[in-house]
Short mmCIF file of C-alpha atoms in Angstrom, two decimals:
data_model
loop_
_atom_site.label_atom_id
_atom_site.label_comp_id
_atom_site.label_asym_id
_atom_site.label_seq_id
_atom_site.Cartn_x
_atom_site.Cartn_y
_atom_site.Cartn_z
CA MET A 133 35.50 78.01 86.04
CA SER A 134 35.92 74.23 86.19
CA GLY A 135 33.13 72.03 87.45
CA PRO A 136 33.24 69.44 90.22
CA GLU A 137 36.00 66.87 90.06
CA PRO A 138 34.92 63.58 88.43
CA ASP A 139 34.27 60.64 90.73
CA PRO A 140 35.09 57.53 88.69
CA ALA A 141 33.65 55.10 91.24
CA ALA A 142 30.33 56.96 91.35
CA ASP A 143 30.32 57.19 87.55
CA ALA A 144 30.78 53.41 87.47
CA GLY A 145 27.61 52.97 89.53
CA TYR A 146 28.99 52.50 93.03
CA GLU A 147 26.84 53.97 95.79
CA ASP A 148 28.47 55.12 99.03
CA ALA A 149 31.90 54.27 97.63
CA PRO A 150 34.92 54.86 99.88
CA PRO A 151 37.21 57.83 99.13
CA ARG A 152 39.24 57.42 95.96
CA VAL A 153 42.74 56.17 96.71
CA GLY A 154 45.94 56.36 94.76
CA PHE A 155 49.73 56.63 94.67
CA PHE A 156 51.96 59.66 95.06
CA THR A 157 55.47 58.76 93.94
CA ASP A 158 58.10 61.25 95.12
CA THR A 159 61.06 60.57 92.84
CA SER A 160 63.27 62.98 94.79
CA VAL A 161 63.69 60.39 97.56
CA CYS A 162 63.74 57.23 95.41
CA ILE A 163 67.04 55.36 95.87
CA GLY A 164 66.50 52.81 93.10
CA CYS A 165 66.46 49.81 95.46
CA LYS A 166 63.67 48.11 93.47
CA ALA A 167 62.05 46.84 96.67
CA CYS A 168 58.71 47.86 95.17
CA GLU A 169 59.32 45.70 92.10
CA VAL A 170 60.19 42.68 94.23
CA ALA A 171 57.24 43.18 96.59
CA CYS A 172 54.85 43.54 93.64
CA LYS A 173 56.12 40.35 92.02
CA GLU A 174 56.02 38.40 95.26
CA TRP A 175 52.51 39.43 96.25
CA ASN A 176 50.99 39.05 92.79
CA ALA A 177 52.98 35.90 91.88
CA LEU A 178 54.38 37.53 88.74
CA PRO A 179 56.93 35.57 86.73
CA GLU A 180 60.51 36.71 86.22
CA ASP A 181 60.78 38.55 82.90
CA GLY A 182 64.40 39.42 82.33
CA LEU A 183 67.59 39.84 84.32
CA THR A 184 69.87 40.87 81.47
CA LEU A 185 71.39 44.34 81.52
CA THR A 186 70.68 46.39 78.41
CA GLY A 187 74.20 47.76 78.10
CA MET A 188 72.72 51.26 78.26
CA SER A 189 71.75 51.38 81.94
CA TYR A 190 71.95 49.55 85.25
CA ASP A 191 68.19 48.99 84.91
CA ASN A 192 67.51 45.37 84.00
CA THR A 193 63.70 45.35 83.80
CA GLN A 194 63.62 48.22 81.29
CA GLY A 195 59.93 49.10 81.51
CA LEU A 196 56.42 48.24 82.62
CA GLY A 197 54.95 45.10 81.14
CA ALA A 198 52.68 42.12 81.61
CA SER A 199 54.99 40.72 84.29
CA THR A 200 56.43 43.99 85.64
CA TRP A 201 53.68 46.10 87.20
CA ARG A 202 56.11 48.37 89.07
CA HIS A 203 59.25 49.49 87.29
CA VAL A 204 62.06 51.57 88.78
CA ALA A 205 63.69 53.54 86.01
CA PHE A 206 67.40 54.36 86.30
CA ILE A 207 68.01 57.58 84.41
CA GLU A 208 71.69 58.41 84.07
CA GLN A 209 72.41 61.92 82.85
CA PRO A 210 75.87 63.31 82.04
CA LYS A 211 75.15 66.26 84.30
CA PRO A 212 77.93 66.90 86.85
CA VAL A 213 77.05 67.73 90.40
CA PRO A 214 79.11 69.70 92.91
CA ALA A 215 81.34 67.93 95.39
CA PRO A 216 80.06 67.39 98.93
CA GLY A 217 80.33 70.42 101.14
CA PRO A 218 82.32 70.68 104.36
CA PRO A 219 81.03 69.01 107.53
CA ASP A 220 78.50 70.98 109.51
CA PRO A 221 79.09 71.86 113.18
CA GLU A 222 77.59 68.50 114.20
CA GLY A 223 80.09 66.61 112.08
CA ARG A 224 77.72 65.54 109.30
CA THR A 225 78.78 65.86 105.66
CA LEU A 226 76.43 68.11 103.69
CA LEU A 227 75.55 66.48 100.38
CA PRO A 228 74.21 68.66 97.53
CA LEU A 229 70.91 67.88 95.87
CA ALA A 230 71.20 66.11 92.54
CA THR A 231 69.52 69.07 90.87
CA ASP A 232 71.99 71.71 92.08
CA PRO A 233 73.18 73.77 89.09
CA ALA A 234 76.15 72.47 87.18
CA PRO A 235 79.36 74.51 86.87
CA ALA A 236 79.39 77.28 84.30
CA GLN A 237 80.35 76.43 80.73
CA GLY A 238 84.07 76.16 80.27
CA THR A 239 84.71 75.01 83.83
CA GLN A 240 85.09 71.49 85.14
CA SER A 241 83.12 69.80 87.86
CA PRO A 242 85.03 69.42 91.12
CA GLN A 243 84.56 65.66 90.67
CA GLY A 244 85.81 65.49 87.11
CA PRO A 245 84.29 65.55 83.60
CA GLY A 246 82.66 62.11 83.74
CA ASP A 247 80.22 62.69 86.59
CA MET A 248 76.62 61.57 86.25
CA ARG A 249 73.34 62.69 87.71
CA TRP A 250 71.06 59.83 88.69
CA LEU A 251 67.30 60.15 88.61
CA MET A 252 65.27 57.25 89.98
CA SER A 253 61.56 56.84 89.45
CA SER A 254 59.18 53.99 90.25
CA ASP A 255 56.61 53.89 87.45
CA VAL A 256 53.21 52.21 87.58
CA CYS A 257 49.78 52.18 85.92
CA LYS A 258 48.20 55.61 86.32
CA HIS A 259 44.63 54.38 87.02
CA CYS A 260 43.27 57.26 84.94
CA THR A 261 40.01 59.02 85.75
CA HIS A 262 39.03 58.68 82.09
CA ALA A 263 40.52 55.30 81.21
CA ALA A 264 40.55 54.50 77.51
CA CYS A 265 41.33 50.85 78.25
CA LEU A 266 37.92 50.56 79.89
CA ASP A 267 36.23 52.16 76.89
CA VAL A 268 37.60 49.69 74.35
CA CYS A 269 37.44 46.41 76.31
CA PRO A 270 34.75 44.26 74.63
CA THR A 271 34.42 41.63 77.36
CA GLY A 272 34.29 43.71 80.54
CA SER A 273 37.58 42.22 81.66
CA LEU A 274 38.70 45.73 82.60
CA PHE A 275 36.54 47.26 85.28
CA ARG A 276 36.46 50.20 87.67
CA THR A 277 36.60 49.29 91.35
CA GLU A 278 34.85 50.99 94.26
CA PHE A 279 38.20 52.61 95.13
CA GLY A 280 38.36 54.35 91.74
CA THR A 281 41.12 52.08 90.45
CA VAL A 282 41.20 50.08 87.20
CA VAL A 283 41.67 46.31 87.30
CA VAL A 284 42.03 43.57 84.67
CA GLN A 285 40.23 40.27 85.26
CA GLN A 286 42.54 37.80 83.55
CA ASP A 287 39.94 35.00 83.56
CA ILE A 288 37.65 37.15 81.39
CA CYS A 289 40.27 38.68 79.08
CA ASN A 290 40.03 37.19 75.58
CA GLY A 291 43.39 38.52 74.40
CA CYS A 292 41.99 40.92 71.80
CA GLY A 293 44.65 43.49 72.67
CA TYR A 294 42.46 46.55 72.12
CA CYS A 295 43.51 48.00 75.48
CA VAL A 296 47.21 48.01 74.59
CA PRO A 297 47.17 50.84 72.00
CA ALA A 298 44.34 52.59 73.86
CA CYS A 299 46.53 53.34 76.90
CA PRO A 300 48.19 56.77 76.46
CA TYR A 301 51.01 55.71 78.79
CA GLY A 302 51.88 52.38 77.19
CA VAL A 303 51.29 50.55 80.47
CA ILE A 304 49.27 47.48 79.45
CA GLU A 305 50.97 44.53 77.77
CA GLN A 306 49.91 41.09 76.60
CA ARG A 307 51.75 37.97 77.67
CA PRO A 308 53.08 36.11 74.65
CA GLU A 309 52.05 32.71 76.05
CA ASP A 310 48.30 33.31 75.76
CA GLY A 311 47.80 36.95 74.68
CA ARG A 312 46.00 38.02 77.86
CA ALA A 313 46.56 41.57 79.11
CA PHE A 314 48.05 42.36 82.51
CA LYS A 315 48.81 45.50 84.53
CA CYS A 316 48.90 46.88 88.08
CA THR A 317 45.72 46.33 90.10
CA MET A 318 46.88 48.60 92.97
CA CYS A 319 46.66 45.36 94.99
CA TYR A 320 42.85 45.32 94.84
CA ASP A 321 42.77 42.25 97.08
CA ARG A 322 44.79 44.05 99.74
CA LEU A 323 42.62 47.18 99.52
CA GLY A 324 39.54 45.10 100.19
CA ALA A 325 41.20 43.84 103.37
CA GLY A 326 42.10 47.35 104.54
CA GLN A 327 45.79 47.00 103.67
CA GLU A 328 48.01 49.25 101.56
CA PRO A 329 49.52 47.96 98.29
CA ALA A 330 52.63 45.81 98.57
CA CYS A 331 54.89 48.28 96.77
CA ALA A 332 54.06 51.17 99.13
CA LYS A 333 54.44 48.86 102.13
CA ALA A 334 57.92 47.82 101.02
CA CYS A 335 59.30 51.25 100.02
CA PRO A 336 62.04 52.10 102.57
CA THR A 337 62.17 55.85 101.85
CA GLU A 338 58.41 56.49 101.47
CA SER A 339 59.00 57.48 97.88
CA ILE A 340 55.77 55.58 97.14
CA GLN A 341 52.95 56.96 99.26
CA PHE A 342 49.45 55.50 99.28
CA GLY A 343 46.21 56.96 100.60
CA PRO A 344 43.15 59.05 99.75
CA LEU A 345 43.91 60.92 96.55
CA ASP A 346 42.84 64.33 97.89
CA GLU A 347 45.21 64.02 100.84
CA LEU A 348 48.07 62.89 98.60
CA ARG A 349 47.62 65.92 96.34
CA GLU A 350 47.82 68.29 99.31
CA ARG A 351 50.90 66.50 100.62
CA ALA A 352 52.53 66.60 97.19
CA ALA A 353 51.93 70.34 96.78
CA LEU A 354 53.61 71.00 100.14
CA ARG A 355 56.55 68.81 99.14
CA VAL A 356 57.06 70.75 95.92
CA ASP A 357 56.99 74.04 97.84
CA ARG A 358 59.63 72.75 100.24
CA LEU A 359 61.88 71.63 97.38
CA HIS A 360 61.53 75.02 95.69
CA GLU A 361 62.50 76.71 98.94
CA ALA A 362 65.50 74.37 99.19
CA GLY A 363 66.74 75.52 95.79
CA VAL A 364 65.28 72.85 93.52
CA PRO A 365 63.19 74.85 91.01
CA GLU A 366 62.98 71.84 88.66
CA ALA A 367 60.63 69.98 91.01
CA ARG A 368 57.16 69.65 89.52
CA LEU A 369 54.10 67.43 89.80
CA TYR A 370 52.89 65.22 86.98
CA GLY A 371 49.42 63.70 86.59
CA HIS A 372 47.85 65.51 89.56
CA GLU A 373 45.58 67.92 87.69
CA PRO A 374 41.93 66.76 87.60
CA ASP A 375 41.32 68.71 84.39
CA ASP A 376 44.17 67.30 82.30
CA GLY A 377 43.76 65.10 79.22
CA VAL A 378 42.86 61.99 81.22
CA GLY A 379 40.89 63.67 83.99
CA GLY A 380 43.77 63.31 86.42
CA ASP A 381 45.73 60.22 87.37
CA GLY A 382 45.14 57.95 90.32
CA ALA A 383 48.92 57.56 90.44
CA PHE A 384 50.85 60.81 90.07
CA PHE A 385 54.48 61.82 90.48
CA LEU A 386 56.90 64.45 91.69
CA LEU A 387 59.58 64.79 89.01
CA LEU A 388 62.94 66.54 88.96
CA ASP A 389 63.07 66.99 85.19
CA GLU A 390 60.79 67.10 82.17
CA PRO A 391 58.33 64.17 81.87
CA GLU A 392 59.97 63.02 78.65
CA VAL A 393 63.20 62.34 80.57
CA TYR A 394 61.30 59.72 82.58
CA GLY A 395 59.63 58.25 79.50
CA LEU A 396 56.28 59.90 80.28
CA PRO A 397 54.16 61.73 77.68
CA PRO A 398 54.20 65.50 78.32
CA ALA A 399 50.47 65.96 77.70
CA PRO A 400 48.61 62.62 77.82
CA VAL A 401 45.10 62.52 76.41
CA VAL A 402 42.52 59.76 76.71
CA THR A 403 42.70 58.10 73.32
CA THR A 404 38.94 57.55 73.08
CA ARG A 405 37.97 61.19 73.61
CA ASP A 406 37.06 61.63 69.92
CA LEU A 407 35.02 58.43 69.61
CA PRO A 408 31.59 60.18 69.83
CA THR A 409 32.59 62.63 67.10
CA MET A 410 34.07 59.83 65.01
CA TRP A 411 30.88 57.77 65.28
CA LYS A 412 28.84 60.87 64.40
CA HIS A 413 30.91 61.47 61.28
CA ALA A 414 30.81 57.76 60.40
CA GLY A 415 27.02 57.78 60.72
CA ALA A 416 26.74 60.89 58.56
CA ALA A 417 29.00 59.28 55.96
CA ALA A 418 26.92 56.09 56.01
CA LEU A 419 23.71 58.09 55.51
CA SER A 420 25.32 59.95 52.62
CA LEU A 421 26.34 56.67 50.99
CA LEU A 422 22.85 55.24 51.46
CA SER A 423 21.31 58.39 49.99
CA ALA A 424 23.69 58.25 47.02
CA ALA A 425 22.96 54.55 46.49
CA GLY A 426 19.22 55.21 46.67
CA ALA A 427 19.47 58.08 44.18
CA ALA A 428 21.53 55.93 41.82
CA HIS A 429 19.01 53.10 42.08
CA ALA A 430 16.13 55.50 41.40
CA LEU A 431 17.90 56.96 38.36
CA THR A 432 18.61 53.47 37.03
CA ALA A 433 14.97 52.44 37.47
CA LEU A 434 13.78 55.64 35.78
CA ALA A 435 16.12 55.03 32.84
CA ARG A 436 14.76 51.51 32.44
CA LEU A 437 11.18 52.79 32.48
CA ARG A 438 11.94 55.32 29.81
CA LYS A 439 13.68 52.71 27.71
CA GLY A 440 10.71 50.33 28.05
CA SER A 441 8.18 53.01 27.01
CA ARG A 442 9.85 53.61 23.68
#
């Protein structure tokens, strides 16, 4: 039986901290408008970092980075979908879900062989319960807020880059101009003023939902049940489990395919989990070396004494 869920703000020393907040991103209603990206850049005064298409996708920002703290992935799959159904009695056209099963092998889609399935997903820093970036930061630039989120203080960052490989999601990046690390702050300044983050405020379909993490998890579970009842068995939650490899994410997702399809690791693990064991083994190895060096020195001294007594 699992123990109580970790409280990262309390663990960081905050007393009477407010409820932990986070993001629930429902990719099933994301339309790829990138309003969240624009709102994030505008509020946080982030520089433009690329408007060139890759040639592989309509996505021009490609991924999270030092100047892209919200990234809407465009995932195009050669997976045909059925044609729209007939109008219902009220005159509305019934559109199939993107995850409806494809035609059987050997048959063609009603829309032709070149149809695509589009999956949209707005990615962001996960604000992990057990954040490896915090563990490795030597200056305290990365800190845990009273809301349970993880923030980088750019004026304290020395550009060491230790946090970059420590993140199991590949979220943090250094700016080439000065080497400082940047990532989503979940609009910490807005939270302190009682406002929701800019990306959630701007999302027109409520794909990005913000609020107390416990409430978001309950809402997400109900949403998955409704999708399953509607014939979308592929719907699943990602990053919501408090006992996963990072202690649960402060930003979790409803996905319509495997995590790898969205560029997410299937089983993320805090990269510093083995540090205590590693230090223990390193200490044992150091003691062994010291013991061996001491024994060698003693043997050498004994040999010299014997040689001198002859």
